[in-house]
Coordinates of C-alpha atoms and ligand atoms in Angstrom, one line a residue:
M12 CA 121.4 76.7 108.3
I13 CA 119.0 76.9 105.4
F14 CA 122.0 76.2 103.2
V15 CA 122.9 73.1 105.2
V16 CA 119.4 71.7 105.1
K17 CA 119.2 72.4 101.3
N18 CA 122.6 70.6 100.9
I19 CA 121.4 67.6 102.8
Y20 CA 118.2 67.6 100.8
N21 CA 120.2 67.7 97.6
K22 CA 122.4 64.8 98.8
L23 CA 119.3 62.8 99.6
A24 CA 117.8 63.6 96.2
H25 CA 121.0 62.3 94.7
F26 CA 120.9 59.2 96.9
E27 CA 117.3 58.5 95.9
C28 CA 118.3 58.9 92.2
A29 CA 121.1 56.5 92.8
V30 CA 118.8 53.9 94.5
L31 CA 116.2 54.3 91.7
F32 CA 118.9 53.9 89.1
F33 CA 120.2 50.8 90.8
F34 CA 116.8 49.2 90.8
L35 CA 116.3 50.2 87.2
M36 CA 119.5 48.4 86.4
L37 CA 118.3 45.3 88.2
A38 CA 115.1 45.4 86.3
A39 CA 116.9 45.9 83.0
P40 CA 117.1 42.2 82.0
V41 CA 113.3 41.9 82.1
L42 CA 112.6 45.0 80.1
R43 CA 111.8 44.4 76.5
A44 CA 114.6 45.0 74.0
D45 CA 114.2 45.4 70.2
I46 CA 115.9 44.7 66.9
T47 CA 117.9 48.0 66.9
G48 CA 121.6 47.1 67.3
S49 CA 120.9 43.3 67.2
A50 CA 122.3 40.9 64.7
H51 CA 119.3 41.7 62.5
D52 CA 119.9 45.4 62.3
F53 CA 121.4 46.0 58.9
S54 CA 120.5 49.7 58.7
A55 CA 124.2 50.8 59.0
R56 CA 125.5 48.5 56.3
G57 CA 126.7 50.0 53.1
W58 CA 124.0 48.2 51.2
G59 CA 121.3 49.0 53.8
T60 CA 118.7 51.6 53.1
G61 CA 119.2 53.2 56.6
N62 CA 115.9 51.5 57.5
V63 CA 115.9 48.6 59.9
C64 CA 112.8 46.8 58.5
T65 CA 113.0 47.0 54.7
V66 CA 115.5 44.2 54.3
C67 CA 112.7 41.8 55.4
H68 CA 109.4 43.8 55.1
T69 CA 107.8 46.2 52.7
P70 CA 104.4 48.0 53.0
H71 CA 103.7 47.5 49.3
N72 CA 104.1 44.8 46.6
S73 CA 105.2 42.1 49.1
N74 CA 106.1 38.5 48.3
T75 CA 103.2 36.2 49.3
T76 CA 104.5 32.9 48.1
V77 CA 105.2 31.6 51.6
R78 CA 102.3 30.8 53.9
N79 CA 101.5 33.5 56.4
S80 CA 104.5 35.6 55.4
P81 CA 104.4 39.1 57.0
L82 CA 104.6 41.7 54.1
W83 CA 107.8 40.0 53.0
N84 CA 110.5 41.9 51.0
H85 CA 113.4 39.5 51.0
T86 CA 114.2 37.1 48.2
I87 CA 113.0 33.6 49.2
T88 CA 115.2 30.5 48.9
V89 CA 114.4 27.9 46.3
A90 CA 116.7 25.3 47.7
T91 CA 115.7 21.7 48.4
F92 CA 116.6 20.8 52.0
T93 CA 117.5 17.5 53.7
P94 CA 115.1 17.5 56.6
Y95 CA 116.0 16.2 60.1
S96 CA 115.4 12.5 60.6
S97 CA 116.3 9.9 63.2
T98 CA 115.0 6.4 64.2
T99 CA 113.5 7.8 67.4
L100 CA 111.7 10.8 65.9
N101 CA 107.9 10.6 66.1
A102 CA 107.0 13.7 64.3
T103 CA 106.6 13.9 60.5
V104 CA 109.1 16.4 59.2
G105 CA 109.2 17.5 55.6
Q106 CA 110.5 20.5 53.7
P107 CA 110.7 23.7 55.8
D108 CA 107.8 26.1 55.2
G109 CA 106.2 29.1 56.8
V110 CA 108.5 31.3 59.0
S111 CA 111.3 28.8 58.9
K112 CA 111.5 29.2 55.1
L113 CA 111.8 32.9 55.6
C114 CA 114.7 32.5 58.0
L115 CA 116.4 30.1 55.7
S116 CA 116.1 32.7 52.9
C117 CA 119.2 34.2 54.6
H118 CA 120.5 31.4 56.7
D119 CA 120.9 28.6 54.2
G120 CA 123.7 30.4 52.4
T121 CA 122.1 30.2 49.0
V122 CA 120.4 33.7 49.0
A123 CA 122.5 36.8 49.8
V124 CA 121.4 38.8 52.9
D125 CA 121.3 41.9 50.8
S126 CA 118.9 40.4 48.2
F127 CA 115.7 42.3 48.9
G128 CA 113.1 44.5 47.2
G129 CA 114.1 43.0 43.8
R130 CA 117.9 43.7 44.1
V131 CA 120.4 40.9 43.9
G132 CA 123.0 41.1 46.6
S133 CA 126.2 39.3 47.4
V134 CA 126.6 39.2 51.2
I135 CA 126.3 35.6 52.3
S136 CA 125.4 34.6 55.9
H137 CA 127.4 31.7 57.3
G138 CA 125.9 31.7 60.8
F139 CA 123.8 28.6 60.2
G140 CA 125.3 26.8 57.3
G141 CA 123.8 25.2 54.4
T142 CA 120.7 23.2 53.3
N143 CA 121.3 20.0 55.3
L144 CA 118.8 20.4 58.2
R145 CA 119.8 16.9 59.4
H146 CA 122.3 18.8 61.6
H147 CA 119.7 21.0 63.2
H148 CA 116.7 20.7 65.6
P149 CA 113.7 19.6 63.4
V150 CA 111.4 22.5 62.2
S151 CA 108.1 22.9 60.3
F152 CA 106.2 20.1 61.8
V153 CA 103.0 19.8 63.9
Y154 CA 103.6 19.6 67.6
D155 CA 100.3 18.7 69.3
S156 CA 98.9 16.7 72.2
A157 CA 98.9 13.5 70.2
L158 CA 102.7 13.9 69.4
A159 CA 103.4 14.5 73.1
A160 CA 101.5 11.4 74.1
E161 CA 103.2 9.3 71.5
D162 CA 106.7 10.5 72.4
G163 CA 106.2 10.2 76.1
E164 CA 108.9 12.8 77.0
L165 CA 107.3 15.9 75.7
H166 CA 105.0 18.3 77.5
D167 CA 101.5 18.7 76.1
P168 CA 101.7 22.0 74.1
T169 CA 98.1 22.9 74.8
T170 CA 98.4 22.8 78.6
Q171 CA 102.1 23.3 79.5
V172 CA 102.8 26.9 80.5
T173 CA 106.1 28.6 79.4
A174 CA 108.2 31.3 81.1
L175 CA 106.4 33.8 78.8
G176 CA 103.1 33.1 80.6
G177 CA 101.0 31.3 78.0
T178 CA 100.9 27.7 76.7
I179 CA 103.7 26.3 74.5
A180 CA 101.2 26.4 71.6
H181 CA 100.3 30.0 72.2
D182 CA 103.8 31.3 73.0
L183 CA 106.1 29.2 70.8
L184 CA 104.3 27.5 68.0
V185 CA 103.1 29.1 64.7
G186 CA 99.7 27.7 63.6
G187 CA 100.4 24.6 65.7
K188 CA 103.9 24.0 64.1
L189 CA 107.3 24.2 65.6
E190 CA 109.4 26.6 63.6
C191 CA 112.8 28.5 63.9
S192 CA 110.8 31.2 65.7
S193 CA 109.8 28.7 68.4
C194 CA 113.2 29.2 69.9
H195 CA 114.5 32.5 68.4
D196 CA 112.8 35.9 68.2
V197 CA 113.9 37.6 64.9
H198 CA 113.2 41.0 66.4
N199 CA 115.2 40.4 69.6
T200 CA 112.1 41.2 71.8
Y201 CA 113.4 39.3 74.8
N202 CA 117.0 40.4 74.8
N203 CA 118.5 36.9 75.4
R204 CA 121.7 35.5 74.0
K205 CA 121.3 34.3 70.4
L206 CA 117.9 36.0 70.2
F207 CA 116.3 33.2 72.3
K208 CA 112.7 33.6 73.3
I209 CA 113.4 31.9 76.5
S210 CA 116.9 31.9 78.1
D211 CA 118.9 28.8 77.6
Q212 CA 120.4 29.1 81.2
R213 CA 120.2 25.6 82.7
S214 CA 118.5 24.5 79.5
A215 CA 115.3 26.3 80.4
L216 CA 114.5 26.7 76.7
C217 CA 114.8 23.0 75.9
L218 CA 113.0 21.9 79.1
T219 CA 110.1 24.1 78.2
C220 CA 109.0 21.4 75.8
H221 CA 111.1 18.4 76.6
D222 CA 110.1 16.6 79.8
M223 CA 113.4 14.8 80.7
Ligands
LIG23 C1 115.9 39.9 59.5 C2 114.5 40.0 59.0 C3 113.5 40.9 59.7 C4 113.7 42.3 60.0 C5 114.9 43.1 59.8 C6 112.4 42.7 60.6 N1 111.6 41.7 60.7 FE1 109.6 41.8 61.2 N2 109.4 39.8 60.9 C7 110.4 38.9 60.4 C8 109.9 37.6 60.4 C9 110.7 36.4 59.9 C10 108.6 37.6 60.9 C11 107.6 36.5 61.1 C12 108.0 35.6 62.2 C13 107.8 36.2 63.6 O1 107.0 37.1 63.8 O2 108.5 35.7 64.5 C14 108.3 39.0 61.2 C15 107.1 39.5 61.6 C16 106.7 40.8 61.8 C17 105.4 41.3 62.1 C18 104.2 40.5 62.3 C19 104.2 39.6 63.5 C20 104.7 40.3 64.8 O3 105.7 39.9 65.3 O4 104.0 41.2 65.2 C21 105.5 42.6 62.2 C22 104.4 43.6 62.6 C23 106.9 43.0 61.9 N3 107.6 41.8 61.7 C24 107.4 44.3 62.0 C25 108.8 44.6 61.8 C26 109.3 46.0 61.9 C27 108.5 47.2 62.2 C28 110.6 45.9 61.6 C29 111.7 47.0 61.7 C30 111.7 47.8 62.9 C31 111.0 44.5 61.4 N4 109.8 43.8 61.5 C32 112.2 44.0 61.0 C33 111.6 39.3 60.0 C34 112.2 40.6 60.1
LIG24 C1 117.7 39.3 55.9 C2 118.4 38.1 56.2 C3 118.1 37.4 57.4 C4 116.8 36.9 57.8 C5 115.6 36.9 57.0 C6 117.0 36.2 59.0 N1 118.3 36.4 59.5 FE1 119.1 35.7 61.2 N2 120.9 36.6 60.8 C7 121.2 37.2 59.6 C8 122.6 37.6 59.6 C9 123.4 38.3 58.5 C10 123.1 37.3 60.9 C11 124.5 37.6 61.5 C12 125.3 36.4 61.5 C13 125.4 35.7 60.1 O1 126.0 36.2 59.2 O2 124.8 34.6 60.0 C14 122.0 36.7 61.6 C15 122.1 36.2 62.9 C16 121.1 35.4 63.5 C17 121.3 34.7 64.8 C18 122.4 34.9 65.7 C19 122.2 36.1 66.6 C20 123.4 36.3 67.6 O3 123.2 37.3 68.4 O4 124.4 35.6 67.5 C21 120.1 34.0 65.0 C22 119.8 33.1 66.2 C23 119.3 34.2 63.8 N3 119.9 35.1 63.0 C24 118.1 33.6 63.7 C25 117.1 33.9 62.7 C26 115.8 33.4 62.6 C27 115.2 32.4 63.6 C28 115.2 34.0 61.5 C29 113.8 33.8 61.1 C30 112.7 34.0 62.1 C31 116.2 34.8 60.9 N4 117.4 34.7 61.6 C32 116.0 35.5 59.7 C33 120.3 37.4 58.5 C34 119.0 37.0 58.5
LIG25 C1 114.8 24.0 69.4 C2 115.3 25.3 69.5 C3 115.9 25.8 68.2 C4 115.3 25.9 66.9 C5 113.9 25.3 66.5 C6 116.2 26.6 66.1 N1 117.3 27.0 66.8 FE1 118.8 28.2 66.1 N2 119.8 27.9 67.9 C7 119.3 27.2 69.0 C8 120.3 27.2 70.0 C9 120.2 26.5 71.3 C10 121.4 27.9 69.5 C11 122.8 28.2 70.2 C12 123.8 27.2 70.0 C13 125.0 27.7 70.7 O1 125.0 27.9 71.9 O2 126.0 28.1 70.0 C14 121.1 28.3 68.1 C15 121.9 29.1 67.3 C16 121.4 29.6 66.1 C17 122.2 30.6 65.3 C18 123.6 31.2 65.6 C19 124.7 30.3 65.2 C20 126.0 30.8 65.6 O3 127.0 30.3 65.1 O4 126.1 31.7 66.5 C21 121.5 30.8 64.1 C22 121.9 31.7 63.0 C23 120.3 30.0 64.2 N3 120.3 29.3 65.4 C24 119.3 30.0 63.3 C25 118.2 29.1 63.3 C26 117.3 28.9 62.2 C27 117.5 29.6 60.8 C28 116.4 28.0 62.6 C29 115.4 27.3 61.7 C30 115.8 26.6 60.5 C31 116.7 27.6 64.0 N4 117.8 28.4 64.4 C32 116.0 26.8 64.7 C33 118.1 26.7 69.1 C34 117.1 26.5 68.1
LIG26 C1 109.0 24.5 71.3 C2 109.3 23.2 71.9 C3 110.6 22.6 71.8 C4 111.8 23.3 72.3 C5 111.9 24.7 72.9 C6 112.9 22.3 72.1 N1 112.4 21.2 71.5 FE1 113.5 19.6 70.9 N2 111.8 18.8 70.0 C7 110.6 19.2 70.2 C8 109.7 18.3 69.5 C9 108.1 18.5 69.5 C10 110.5 17.4 68.9 C11 110.0 16.2 68.1 C12 110.1 14.9 68.9 C13 109.7 13.7 68.2 O1 108.9 13.8 67.3 O2 110.2 12.6 68.6 C14 111.8 17.7 69.2 C15 112.9 16.9 68.8 C16 114.2 17.0 69.4 C17 115.3 16.1 69.3 C18 115.3 14.9 68.3 C19 114.7 13.7 69.0 C20 114.8 12.5 68.1 O3 114.1 11.5 68.5 O4 115.5 12.5 67.1 C21 116.3 16.5 70.1 C22 117.6 15.8 70.3 C23 115.8 17.7 70.7 N3 114.6 18.0 70.3 C24 116.6 18.5 71.6 C25 116.3 19.8 72.0 C26 117.2 20.7 72.6 C27 118.6 20.3 73.0 C28 116.5 21.8 72.9 C29 117.0 23.1 73.4 C30 118.1 23.7 72.7 C31 115.2 21.6 72.3 N4 115.1 20.4 71.8 C32 114.2 22.6 72.4 C33 110.2 20.4 70.9 C34 111.0 21.3 71.4

């Protein structure tokens, strides 16, 4: 008898474990992910140092030529870019700077991915393609209440709340500017396709700012 009860108890315990596991699986998409194993984890490459961070960051002797760069270790692009332009654009878009320039230091195809910490590498990224930013969503420009009012089809970044819980300005802009990192999270924090900060399902990402 004792054995039977114990057996049922064990089965129940297994069942509870299974239920708990099931709910953990359901919760998984909202858990935070990280850079390990993402497109930006180069630690296992032959030229890597075994360290995930050093391709981009260093604790000492960092490159400070780009505004607000976080202890930067990667060689920075010196290319001249063709910025986005169109007849309907209200924003003033010039050369990429800030975070976007850091991204382009691998993604413009002029600097090798493995050029960091003073070494000159040879592995070129083709995932973005070139220095003509006319093909891409504009970056490195001020997105404020005045631009939203002028455009008429943009949410006010100081009041509109995003899926991340804060305002557009707080969650997606860097010092009031729209940058590559407004849409992508380089560290894969949110575990979305293409490193998106906000899922692009049903264009949720685009509709966070565009009021169409
Ligand atoms: C492929 C390049 C790349 C790699 C690899 C990388 N980072 Fe970053 N990191 C960036 C960029 C670009 C920024 C600035 C933009 C941003 O935060 O979105 C940044 C910002 C930061 C910041 C300051 C802002 C913040 O998000 O808190 C910290 C801290 C940081 N990284 C830590 C790390 C650590 C630790 C690792 C390794 C586990 C790492 N990074 C790997 C590119 C990288
Ligand atoms: C150290 C070089 C380096 C830096 C700096 C870097 N990337 Fe990348 N990134 C890569 C490489 C390499 C890949 C893999 C695909 C390829 O070759 O382009 C990649 C892939 C991606 C992808 C595709 C991810 C996927 O899962 O398909 C996105 C999006 C991206 N990067 C955005 C960014 C953004 C935004 C920044 C700046 C905040 C940035 N990257 C900075 C090297 C870099
Ligand atoms: C307004 C949002 C937005 C901004 C800003 C933005 N991207 Fe993207 N990016 C996207 C979307 C959406 C895709 C996915 C397109 C698709 O579905 O293939 C993408 C895809 C990518 C990819 C993957 C390309 C591939 O072939 O898989 C890379 C790399 C990338 N972006 C880098 C950048 C860099 C570098 C910047 C800044 C110069 C940037 N992005 C700015 C929205 C953005
Ligand atoms: C962080 C906010 C934000 C996100 C996210 C965003 N955009 Fe934008 N987008 C803007 C702003 C601001 C402009 C500049 C509008 C202007 O000045 O006319 C712009 C410009 C554009 C333009 C050019 C408009 C023109 O007149 O030439 C297009 C097209 C566009 N976005 C499409 C998209 C798409 C598609 C997505 C999703 C992949 C997206 N945007 C995501 C803020 C955003």
